């Protein structure tokens, strides 16, 4: 029994971070609720940083998982064909890809988000024979050297001496200011043959930047990006690791923009139950890998396939999308009323779907709101380069009661900190 942080403080490396924001020992969780060792209940507005879109310990996924284990279903299989993997591929095709008219090959690049990004960058380089990649300011793509090298966050890179290698970072979304349009700038840059500019292999971006401050790109901008990529033969990689799997209202975050990226990166909630799984979706004509060219031991987490398959049941009808839309609207209304009621916040509502937050220029305030919320029983974190955003990220399955309870805690904290 570890009901204080002693063993963690004594033994765990200084790299640990969430324990600082949420200093307790957690034990149990169900739906949108988490309990610590003292039995204190917390509302979860964090959802495993997007890995728990369906909440904690979903009953149906749990049942399937227990059945699978009791039947001695194979747990680990590298990339061998298994019953569980076949079921997942079949359902993913029938429930997700086909109804959206999407033709992609499914690659299992390794267990986590950074694995899918690495595979996407490598494939883009192989397909085009070029090396450069365009990424965007405040974009976040992972913590290994390749994915970090396209991550627009100097603080995360500099300790390890990782430059933005072969990367051009561009301001995110079209109009940085009245006179600077990212797309026009980019177009001129690409036309500048005289300077020996190499046409990039790929462009990588999130449609809503999760870690970077819940910045949502407009659909129009995304369409312009796709158009530019097509014209210049640049592969478009959408990193949907955080914004995907329903977070912004649709299964893929780019559906409403009507674009068809060349490569899509998925992880976090694709496993359904919080089990590690990642997918790289690849347009068939660029699936030119040689067998084994990108491999890894943990590409066949069959328990994750079992829960992932069950999680897709949520997408068999329109009901889930409708419920996400209703809850998203509630979040928008709450945040809008909060910034109106408390002008001291100088707040701006950001994001899309159940990926929203408030950005405040008041130094340290977003962090203080999260810290005080934690004491009052709400788990929520900050985002953005200056941690200037508090980010509401509940499981998509949360009910109205859970949302209202969370809203009440946030408002209480804002009131006592600014009013
Ligand atoms: N891409 C995005 C958009 C992410 O938000 C994250 C994780 N926060 C990653 C990639 C990396 O995923 P992982 O931590 O599983 O490697």
PDB file of C-alpha atoms and ligand atoms in Angstrom, residues 49 111-115 117 140-143 206 210-211 239-243 267-268, ligand 1:
ATOM      1  CA  UNK A  49      -4.017  13.645 -22.183  1.00  0.00           C
ATOM      2  CA  UNK A 111       2.847   1.416 -29.382  1.00  0.00           C
ATOM      3  CA  UNK A 112       2.791   5.200 -28.990  1.00  0.00           C
ATOM      4  CA  UNK A 113       2.150   8.534 -30.637  1.00  0.00           C
ATOM      5  CA  UNK A 114       5.761   9.269 -31.302  1.00  0.00           C
ATOM      6  CA  UNK A 115       6.110   5.923 -33.140  1.00  0.00           C
ATOM      7  CA  UNK A 117       5.017  10.261 -36.234  1.00  0.00           C
ATOM      8  CA  UNK A 140       3.789  19.046 -30.743  1.00  0.00           C
ATOM      9  CA  UNK A 141       4.607  15.668 -32.255  1.00  0.00           C
ATOM     10  CA  UNK A 142       6.467  13.616 -29.653  1.00  0.00           C
ATOM     11  CA  UNK A 143       9.591  13.141 -27.633  1.00  0.00           C
ATOM     12  CA  UNK A 206      -2.304  19.099 -35.951  1.00  0.00           C
ATOM     13  CA  UNK A 210      -3.189  20.233 -28.217  1.00  0.00           C
ATOM     14  CA  UNK A 211      -0.036  20.887 -26.221  1.00  0.00           C
ATOM     15  CA  UNK A 239      -1.015  14.264 -36.660  1.00  0.00           C
ATOM     16  CA  UNK A 240      -4.373  13.255 -35.190  1.00  0.00           C
ATOM     17  CA  UNK A 241      -2.850  11.654 -32.119  1.00  0.00           C
ATOM     18  CA  UNK A 242      -4.573  14.114 -29.774  1.00  0.00           C
ATOM     19  CA  UNK A 243      -7.251  15.839 -31.878  1.00  0.00           C
ATOM     20  CA  UNK A 267      -2.626   6.876 -31.150  1.00  0.00           C
ATOM     21  CA  UNK A 268      -3.818   7.784 -27.608  1.00  0.00           C
TER      22      UNK A 268
HETATM   23  N1  LIG B   1       1.377  14.030 -31.391  1.00  0.00           N
HETATM   24  C1  LIG B   1       0.530  14.753 -30.652  1.00  0.00           C
HETATM   25  C2  LIG B   1      -0.377  15.732 -31.323  1.00  0.00           C
HETATM   26  C3  LIG B   1       0.489  14.611 -29.260  1.00  0.00           C
HETATM   27  O1  LIG B   1      -0.349  15.359 -28.538  1.00  0.00           O
HETATM   28  C4  LIG B   1       1.342  13.656 -28.654  1.00  0.00           C
HETATM   29  C5  LIG B   1       1.328  13.435 -27.153  1.00  0.00           C
HETATM   30  N2  LIG B   1       0.894  14.445 -26.364  1.00  0.00           N
HETATM   31  C6  LIG B   1       2.204  12.927 -29.470  1.00  0.00           C
HETATM   32  C7  LIG B   1       2.194  13.124 -30.841  1.00  0.00           C
HETATM   33  C8  LIG B   1       3.152  11.908 -28.891  1.00  0.00           C
HETATM   34  O2  LIG B   1       2.465  10.825 -28.388  1.00  0.00           O
HETATM   35  P1  LIG B   1       3.147   9.865 -27.315  1.00  0.00           P
HETATM   36  O3  LIG B   1       3.284  10.653 -26.049  1.00  0.00           O
HETATM   37  O4  LIG B   1       2.214   8.713 -27.162  1.00  0.00           O
HETATM   38  O5  LIG B   1       4.463   9.456 -27.861  1.00  0.00           O
END
